[in-house]
Amino acid sequence: MAITTNMLAATPEAIHEAAGLLRAGRLVAFPTETVYGLGADAGNPEAVRRMFAAKGRPADHPVIVHVADAAAIEALAASVPAAARTLAAAFWPGPMTLVLRRSPRVSDLVTGGLETVGLRVPAHPVARALLTEFGGPVAAPSANRFGRVSATCAEHVLEELAGHVDLILDGGPCPIGLESTIIDLSRGAPVILRPGAVTAEQVAALLGTAAAPSGAAPRVSGNLPSHYAPQARVEVVPPEALVARALALGTAGKRVAILAPQEPVGLGPGIRWVQIPAEQAAWARSLYASLRRVDELGCEVALTTLPKEEGLGTAIADRLRRAAGPRDLEPEPLA
Ligand code: TXA
Ligand code: MG
Protein backbone atom coordinates (compact mmCIF):
# COMPACT_ATOMS: atom_id res chain seq x y z
CA MET A 1 0.00 0.00 0.00
CA ALA A 2 1.31 3.44 -0.87
CA ILE A 3 2.25 5.71 2.02
CA THR A 4 2.78 9.46 2.13
CA THR A 5 6.41 10.41 1.54
CA ASN A 6 7.70 13.55 3.23
CA MET A 7 10.87 15.27 2.10
CA LEU A 8 12.54 17.65 4.57
CA ALA A 9 15.79 19.61 4.59
CA ALA A 10 18.08 17.77 7.01
CA THR A 11 17.81 20.23 9.92
CA PRO A 12 18.35 19.04 13.51
CA GLU A 13 14.53 18.98 13.92
CA ALA A 14 14.09 16.83 10.81
CA ILE A 15 16.85 14.46 11.95
CA HIS A 16 15.10 14.20 15.34
CA GLU A 17 11.85 13.33 13.57
CA ALA A 18 13.68 10.78 11.40
CA ALA A 19 15.16 9.03 14.46
CA GLY A 20 11.65 8.81 15.94
CA LEU A 21 10.32 7.28 12.72
CA LEU A 22 13.11 4.66 12.73
CA ARG A 23 12.22 3.79 16.33
CA ALA A 24 8.59 3.38 15.25
CA GLY A 25 9.65 0.88 12.57
CA ARG A 26 9.23 3.33 9.68
CA LEU A 27 11.59 3.94 6.73
CA VAL A 28 13.85 6.97 6.37
CA ALA A 29 16.03 7.80 3.37
CA PHE A 30 19.16 9.73 4.34
CA PRO A 31 22.29 11.06 2.64
CA THR A 32 25.68 9.44 3.05
CA GLU A 33 28.90 10.59 1.41
CA THR A 34 28.51 7.74 -1.15
CA VAL A 35 24.82 7.53 -2.12
CA TYR A 36 21.49 7.94 -0.32
CA GLY A 37 20.48 5.03 1.92
CA LEU A 38 17.02 3.62 2.65
CA GLY A 39 17.20 3.13 6.41
CA ALA A 40 15.31 0.78 8.71
CA ASP A 41 15.89 -0.23 12.34
CA ALA A 42 18.15 -3.29 11.91
CA GLY A 43 16.73 -4.75 15.15
CA ASN A 44 13.11 -4.59 13.98
CA PRO A 45 12.21 -7.48 11.61
CA GLU A 46 8.99 -5.79 10.50
CA ALA A 47 10.87 -2.62 9.54
CA VAL A 48 13.50 -4.62 7.64
CA ARG A 49 10.75 -6.52 5.75
CA ARG A 50 9.15 -3.20 4.86
CA MET A 51 12.49 -1.95 3.55
CA PHE A 52 12.91 -4.99 1.25
CA ALA A 53 9.37 -4.50 -0.03
CA ALA A 54 9.97 -0.78 -0.68
CA LYS A 55 13.05 -1.58 -2.78
CA GLY A 56 11.45 -4.53 -4.54
CA ARG A 57 14.56 -6.46 -3.53
CA PRO A 58 14.69 -10.25 -3.08
CA ALA A 59 14.67 -11.09 0.65
CA ASP A 60 17.81 -13.25 0.47
CA HIS A 61 20.08 -10.32 -0.38
CA PRO A 62 22.18 -9.03 2.52
CA VAL A 63 21.96 -5.39 3.58
CA ILE A 64 24.72 -3.18 4.99
CA VAL A 65 24.35 -2.29 8.67
CA HIS A 66 25.28 1.31 9.47
CA VAL A 67 26.55 2.36 12.88
CA ALA A 68 27.64 5.66 14.41
CA ASP A 69 31.17 4.61 15.37
CA ALA A 70 33.64 1.77 14.95
CA ALA A 71 33.20 0.63 18.58
CA ALA A 72 29.62 -0.38 17.74
CA ILE A 73 30.80 -3.20 15.45
CA GLU A 74 32.04 -5.23 18.42
CA ALA A 75 28.44 -6.18 19.27
CA LEU A 76 27.57 -7.07 15.66
CA ALA A 77 30.60 -9.10 14.57
CA ALA A 78 31.52 -12.50 16.03
CA SER A 79 35.14 -11.37 16.06
CA VAL A 80 37.00 -8.36 14.72
CA PRO A 81 40.26 -9.38 12.99
CA ALA A 82 43.35 -7.17 13.17
CA ALA A 83 42.96 -6.21 9.50
CA ALA A 84 39.48 -4.85 10.26
CA ARG A 85 40.87 -2.70 13.04
CA THR A 86 43.59 -1.39 10.74
CA LEU A 87 41.12 -0.52 7.96
CA ALA A 88 38.59 0.95 10.39
CA ALA A 89 41.23 3.22 11.92
CA ALA A 90 42.29 4.39 8.46
CA PHE A 91 38.97 4.78 6.65
CA TRP A 92 36.09 5.11 9.15
CA PRO A 93 34.03 7.15 9.22
CA GLY A 94 34.06 6.84 5.45
CA PRO A 95 33.10 5.09 2.21
CA MET A 96 34.06 1.55 3.25
CA THR A 97 32.02 -1.52 4.24
CA LEU A 98 33.67 -4.43 6.05
CA VAL A 99 32.21 -7.92 5.77
CA LEU A 100 32.90 -9.82 9.00
CA ARG A 101 31.59 -13.01 10.58
CA ARG A 102 28.36 -12.00 12.22
CA SER A 103 27.26 -12.11 15.83
CA PRO A 104 24.09 -14.17 16.45
CA ARG A 105 22.53 -10.86 17.49
CA VAL A 106 22.29 -9.80 13.85
CA SER A 107 19.07 -11.01 12.28
CA ASP A 108 18.96 -13.41 9.30
CA LEU A 109 16.74 -10.88 7.56
CA VAL A 110 19.60 -8.38 7.49
CA THR A 111 22.30 -10.85 6.42
CA GLY A 112 20.12 -12.65 3.89
CA GLY A 113 20.91 -15.86 5.79
CA LEU A 114 24.70 -15.44 5.37
CA GLU A 115 27.07 -16.11 8.26
CA THR A 116 28.61 -12.68 7.69
CA VAL A 117 27.47 -9.09 8.09
CA GLY A 118 28.40 -5.95 6.15
CA LEU A 119 29.23 -3.05 8.48
CA ARG A 120 29.79 0.62 7.71
CA VAL A 121 30.42 3.85 9.63
CA PRO A 122 29.44 6.61 7.19
CA ALA A 123 31.10 10.02 7.33
CA HIS A 124 28.27 12.26 6.11
CA PRO A 125 27.27 14.64 8.94
CA VAL A 126 23.55 13.96 8.43
CA ALA A 127 24.06 10.18 8.50
CA ARG A 128 26.22 10.51 11.60
CA ALA A 129 23.71 12.72 13.39
CA LEU A 130 20.86 10.35 12.54
CA LEU A 131 22.78 7.23 13.66
CA THR A 132 23.88 8.93 16.87
CA GLU A 133 20.40 10.15 17.74
CA PHE A 134 18.77 6.82 16.83
CA GLY A 135 21.39 5.05 18.94
CA GLY A 136 21.39 1.65 17.22
CA PRO A 137 22.29 -0.13 14.00
CA VAL A 138 20.45 0.96 10.85
CA ALA A 139 20.06 -1.43 7.92
CA ALA A 140 20.31 0.61 4.75
CA PRO A 141 20.64 -0.43 1.13
CA SER A 142 20.98 2.25 -1.53
CA ALA A 143 17.73 4.22 -1.86
CA ASN A 144 16.70 3.00 -5.29
CA ARG A 145 14.41 0.29 -6.65
CA PHE A 146 16.22 -3.05 -7.03
CA GLY A 147 18.58 -3.17 -10.02
CA ARG A 148 18.31 0.54 -10.79
CA VAL A 149 20.73 3.40 -10.57
CA SER A 150 21.53 4.56 -7.01
CA ALA A 151 20.21 7.94 -5.89
CA THR A 152 22.76 10.68 -5.27
CA CYS A 153 20.37 13.49 -4.38
CA ALA A 154 17.03 13.70 -2.53
CA GLU A 155 15.01 14.32 -5.73
CA HIS A 156 16.32 11.07 -7.19
CA VAL A 157 15.25 9.21 -4.03
CA LEU A 158 11.80 10.69 -4.45
CA GLU A 159 11.68 9.52 -8.09
CA GLU A 160 12.61 6.01 -7.00
CA LEU A 161 10.70 5.56 -3.77
CA ALA A 162 7.78 8.02 -3.53
CA GLY A 163 4.94 6.21 -1.77
CA HIS A 164 7.34 3.62 -0.29
CA VAL A 165 9.40 5.63 2.22
CA ASP A 166 8.08 7.72 5.11
CA LEU A 167 10.68 10.48 5.16
CA ILE A 168 13.51 11.63 2.89
CA LEU A 169 16.15 13.75 4.62
CA ASP A 170 17.47 16.14 2.00
CA GLY A 171 21.17 16.72 2.60
CA GLY A 172 22.00 17.85 -0.93
CA PRO A 173 24.06 15.92 -3.47
CA CYS A 174 26.33 13.10 -2.24
CA PRO A 175 29.99 14.18 -2.34
CA ILE A 176 31.37 10.84 -3.65
CA GLY A 177 28.48 9.55 -5.72
CA LEU A 178 29.45 5.86 -5.90
CA GLU A 179 28.65 3.16 -3.33
CA SER A 180 31.16 2.20 -0.64
CA THR A 181 34.08 -0.14 -1.20
CA ILE A 182 33.11 -3.57 0.19
CA ILE A 183 35.99 -5.54 1.69
CA ASP A 184 35.41 -9.12 2.81
CA LEU A 185 37.56 -10.02 5.81
CA SER A 186 35.50 -13.03 6.84
CA ARG A 187 37.57 -15.62 4.98
CA GLY A 188 41.15 -14.77 5.83
CA ALA A 189 42.83 -12.75 3.09
CA PRO A 190 40.99 -9.52 2.25
CA VAL A 191 38.84 -9.60 -0.88
CA ILE A 192 37.37 -6.48 -2.47
CA LEU A 193 33.80 -7.41 -3.38
CA ARG A 194 32.91 -3.98 -4.78
CA PRO A 195 35.39 -1.21 -5.69
CA GLY A 196 34.73 2.29 -4.37
CA ALA A 197 36.38 5.48 -3.17
CA VAL A 198 38.57 3.56 -0.74
CA THR A 199 40.77 2.13 -3.46
CA ALA A 200 42.47 -1.24 -3.87
CA GLU A 201 45.78 0.62 -3.90
CA GLN A 202 45.02 2.18 -0.50
CA VAL A 203 43.95 -1.15 0.98
CA ALA A 204 47.02 -2.91 -0.41
CA ALA A 205 49.30 -0.21 1.02
CA LEU A 206 47.89 -0.88 4.49
CA LEU A 207 47.38 -4.65 4.46
CA GLY A 208 49.96 -5.81 1.96
CA THR A 209 47.41 -7.43 -0.37
CA ALA A 210 43.89 -6.84 -1.65
CA ALA A 211 42.68 -9.40 -4.12
CA ALA A 212 39.92 -8.95 -6.67
CA PRO A 213 36.69 -10.89 -6.06
CA SER A 214 36.98 -14.63 -6.60
CA GLY A 215 34.36 -16.88 -8.21
CA ALA A 216 33.50 -18.10 -4.73
CA ALA A 217 32.58 -14.62 -3.50
CA PRO A 218 29.19 -14.51 -1.78
CA ARG A 219 26.40 -12.96 -3.74
CA VAL A 220 26.44 -9.19 -3.71
CA SER A 221 23.52 -7.69 -5.58
CA GLY A 222 25.85 -5.07 -7.00
CA ASN A 223 27.81 -8.01 -8.42
CA LEU A 224 24.99 -9.18 -10.68
CA PRO A 225 25.94 -8.47 -14.30
CA SER A 226 23.20 -5.91 -14.85
CA HIS A 227 22.94 -3.52 -12.00
CA TYR A 228 23.06 0.23 -11.65
CA ALA A 229 21.23 0.38 -14.98
CA PRO A 230 19.14 3.16 -16.47
CA GLN A 231 16.23 2.40 -18.83
CA ALA A 232 18.47 3.07 -21.81
CA ARG A 233 20.84 0.37 -22.98
CA VAL A 234 24.42 1.33 -22.09
CA GLU A 235 27.31 0.49 -24.43
CA VAL A 236 30.99 0.83 -23.57
CA VAL A 237 33.01 1.85 -26.65
CA PRO A 238 36.61 2.94 -27.27
CA PRO A 239 36.94 6.75 -27.51
CA GLU A 240 37.91 6.69 -31.19
CA ALA A 241 34.78 4.66 -32.05
CA LEU A 242 32.22 6.89 -30.24
CA VAL A 243 31.05 9.03 -33.14
CA ALA A 244 30.99 6.23 -35.72
CA ARG A 245 28.97 4.01 -33.38
CA ALA A 246 26.55 6.84 -32.60
CA LEU A 247 26.05 7.58 -36.29
CA ALA A 248 25.48 3.89 -37.08
CA LEU A 249 22.87 3.60 -34.34
CA GLY A 250 21.30 6.90 -35.40
CA THR A 251 21.03 5.66 -38.99
CA ALA A 252 19.32 2.54 -37.63
CA GLY A 253 16.70 4.84 -36.10
CA LYS A 254 17.90 4.75 -32.49
CA ARG A 255 17.82 7.75 -30.21
CA VAL A 256 21.40 7.92 -28.94
CA ALA A 257 23.23 9.79 -26.17
CA ILE A 258 26.99 10.17 -25.98
CA LEU A 259 28.49 10.58 -22.52
CA ALA A 260 31.73 12.53 -23.01
CA PRO A 261 33.63 15.46 -21.49
CA GLN A 262 33.74 17.39 -24.78
CA GLU A 263 31.09 17.66 -27.44
CA PRO A 264 32.15 15.22 -30.17
CA VAL A 265 32.32 16.73 -33.65
CA GLY A 266 30.26 15.32 -36.47
CA LEU A 267 27.16 14.30 -34.53
CA GLY A 268 24.00 14.03 -36.59
CA PRO A 269 20.60 15.33 -35.54
CA GLY A 270 18.93 13.24 -32.85
CA ILE A 271 22.25 12.32 -31.27
CA ARG A 272 22.46 13.93 -27.86
CA TRP A 273 25.58 14.87 -25.96
CA VAL A 274 25.50 14.48 -22.16
CA GLN A 275 28.51 16.26 -20.74
CA ILE A 276 30.48 14.43 -18.08
CA PRO A 277 33.52 15.75 -16.19
CA ALA A 278 36.96 14.60 -17.34
CA GLU A 279 38.33 14.49 -13.82
CA GLN A 280 37.60 11.21 -11.98
CA ALA A 281 36.19 12.43 -8.66
CA ALA A 282 33.77 14.74 -10.48
CA TRP A 283 32.90 11.96 -12.94
CA ALA A 284 32.08 9.61 -10.03
CA ARG A 285 29.97 12.29 -8.33
CA SER A 286 27.85 12.87 -11.41
CA LEU A 287 27.86 9.35 -12.92
CA TYR A 288 24.40 8.25 -11.79
CA ALA A 289 22.84 11.64 -12.52
CA SER A 290 24.23 11.41 -16.06
CA LEU A 291 22.66 7.97 -16.56
CA ARG A 292 19.31 9.34 -15.32
CA ARG A 293 19.73 12.27 -17.71
CA VAL A 294 19.95 9.85 -20.65
CA ASP A 295 16.53 8.48 -19.69
CA GLU A 296 15.08 11.98 -19.26
CA LEU A 297 16.22 12.81 -22.80
CA GLY A 298 14.32 9.76 -24.03
CA CYS A 299 17.42 8.14 -25.47
CA GLU A 300 17.39 4.38 -26.04
CA VAL A 301 21.15 3.89 -26.09
CA ALA A 302 23.91 5.59 -24.11
CA LEU A 303 27.49 5.35 -25.39
CA THR A 304 30.31 5.77 -22.93
CA THR A 305 34.04 5.25 -22.70
CA LEU A 306 35.83 3.93 -19.60
CA PRO A 307 38.26 5.86 -17.40
CA LYS A 308 41.78 4.69 -16.71
CA GLU A 309 41.35 1.80 -14.29
CA GLU A 310 43.31 2.88 -11.30
CA GLY A 311 42.23 4.57 -8.08
CA LEU A 312 38.63 5.75 -8.29
CA GLY A 313 38.65 4.92 -12.01
CA THR A 314 38.32 1.23 -11.08
CA ALA A 315 34.97 1.92 -9.38
CA ILE A 316 33.69 4.14 -12.20
CA ALA A 317 34.57 1.47 -14.78
CA ASP A 318 32.96 -1.24 -12.62
CA ARG A 319 29.63 0.64 -12.46
CA LEU A 320 29.67 1.48 -16.17
CA ARG A 321 30.36 -2.15 -17.10
CA ARG A 322 27.51 -3.30 -14.87
CA ALA A 323 25.19 -0.69 -16.34
CA ALA A 324 26.15 -2.10 -19.74
CA GLY A 325 25.75 -5.73 -18.60
CA PRO A 326 23.11 -8.16 -19.83
CA ARG A 327 19.69 -7.43 -18.36
CA ASP A 328 17.97 -10.78 -18.31
CA LEU A 329 20.17 -12.92 -16.08
CA GLU A 330 18.76 -14.50 -12.94
CA PRO A 331 20.66 -13.86 -9.71
CA GLU A 332 23.39 -16.44 -9.15
CA PRO A 333 22.83 -19.01 -6.39
CA LEU A 334 24.36 -18.32 -3.01
CA ALA A 335 27.93 -19.50 -2.65
O1 TXA B 1 27.68 3.18 -0.06
C1 TXA B 1 26.97 2.24 0.26
O2 TXA B 1 27.44 1.12 0.55
C2 TXA B 1 25.47 2.47 0.28
C3 TXA B 1 25.16 3.45 1.41
C4 TXA B 1 23.69 3.67 1.60
O3 TXA B 1 25.75 2.98 2.58
N1 TXA B 1 24.75 1.25 0.47
C5 TXA B 1 24.65 0.33 -0.51
O4 TXA B 1 23.81 -0.72 -0.16
O5 TXA B 1 25.19 0.41 -1.58
P1 TXA B 1 23.28 -1.80 -1.21
O6 TXA B 1 22.42 -2.71 -0.41
O7 TXA B 1 22.69 -1.15 -2.37
O8 TXA B 1 24.58 -2.57 -1.58
C6 TXA B 1 25.24 -3.23 -0.57
C7 TXA B 1 25.90 -4.44 -1.11
C8 TXA B 1 24.88 -5.42 -1.66
O9 TXA B 1 25.28 -5.74 -2.96
C9 TXA B 1 24.97 -6.60 -0.73
O10 TXA B 1 24.80 -7.82 -1.39
C10 TXA B 1 26.36 -6.44 -0.15
O11 TXA B 1 26.55 -5.09 -0.03
N2 TXA B 1 26.46 -7.05 1.16
C11 TXA B 1 25.84 -6.69 2.29
N3 TXA B 1 26.14 -7.55 3.28
C12 TXA B 1 26.99 -8.46 2.76
C13 TXA B 1 27.63 -9.63 3.27
N4 TXA B 1 27.45 -10.02 4.52
N5 TXA B 1 28.42 -10.34 2.43
C14 TXA B 1 28.60 -9.94 1.15
N6 TXA B 1 28.00 -8.87 0.61
C15 TXA B 1 27.20 -8.14 1.40
MG1 MG C 1 22.36 -0.76 -4.27
PDB file of C-alpha atoms in Angstrom, residues 49 81 100 114 141 174 256 324:
ATOM      1  CA  ARG A  49      10.755  -6.515   5.747  1.00  0.00           C
ATOM      2  CA  PRO A  81      40.259  -9.380  12.991  1.00  0.00           C
ATOM      3  CA  LEU A 100      32.895  -9.820   8.996  1.00  0.00           C
ATOM      4  CA  LEU A 114      24.696 -15.437   5.369  1.00  0.00           C
ATOM      5  CA  PRO A 141      20.637  -0.427   1.130  1.00  0.00           C
ATOM      6  CA  CYS A 174      26.330  13.102  -2.237  1.00  0.00           C
ATOM      7  CA  VAL A 256      21.401   7.922 -28.941  1.00  0.00           C
ATOM      8  CA  ALA A 324      26.150  -2.104 -19.743  1.00  0.00           C
TER       9      ALA A 324
END
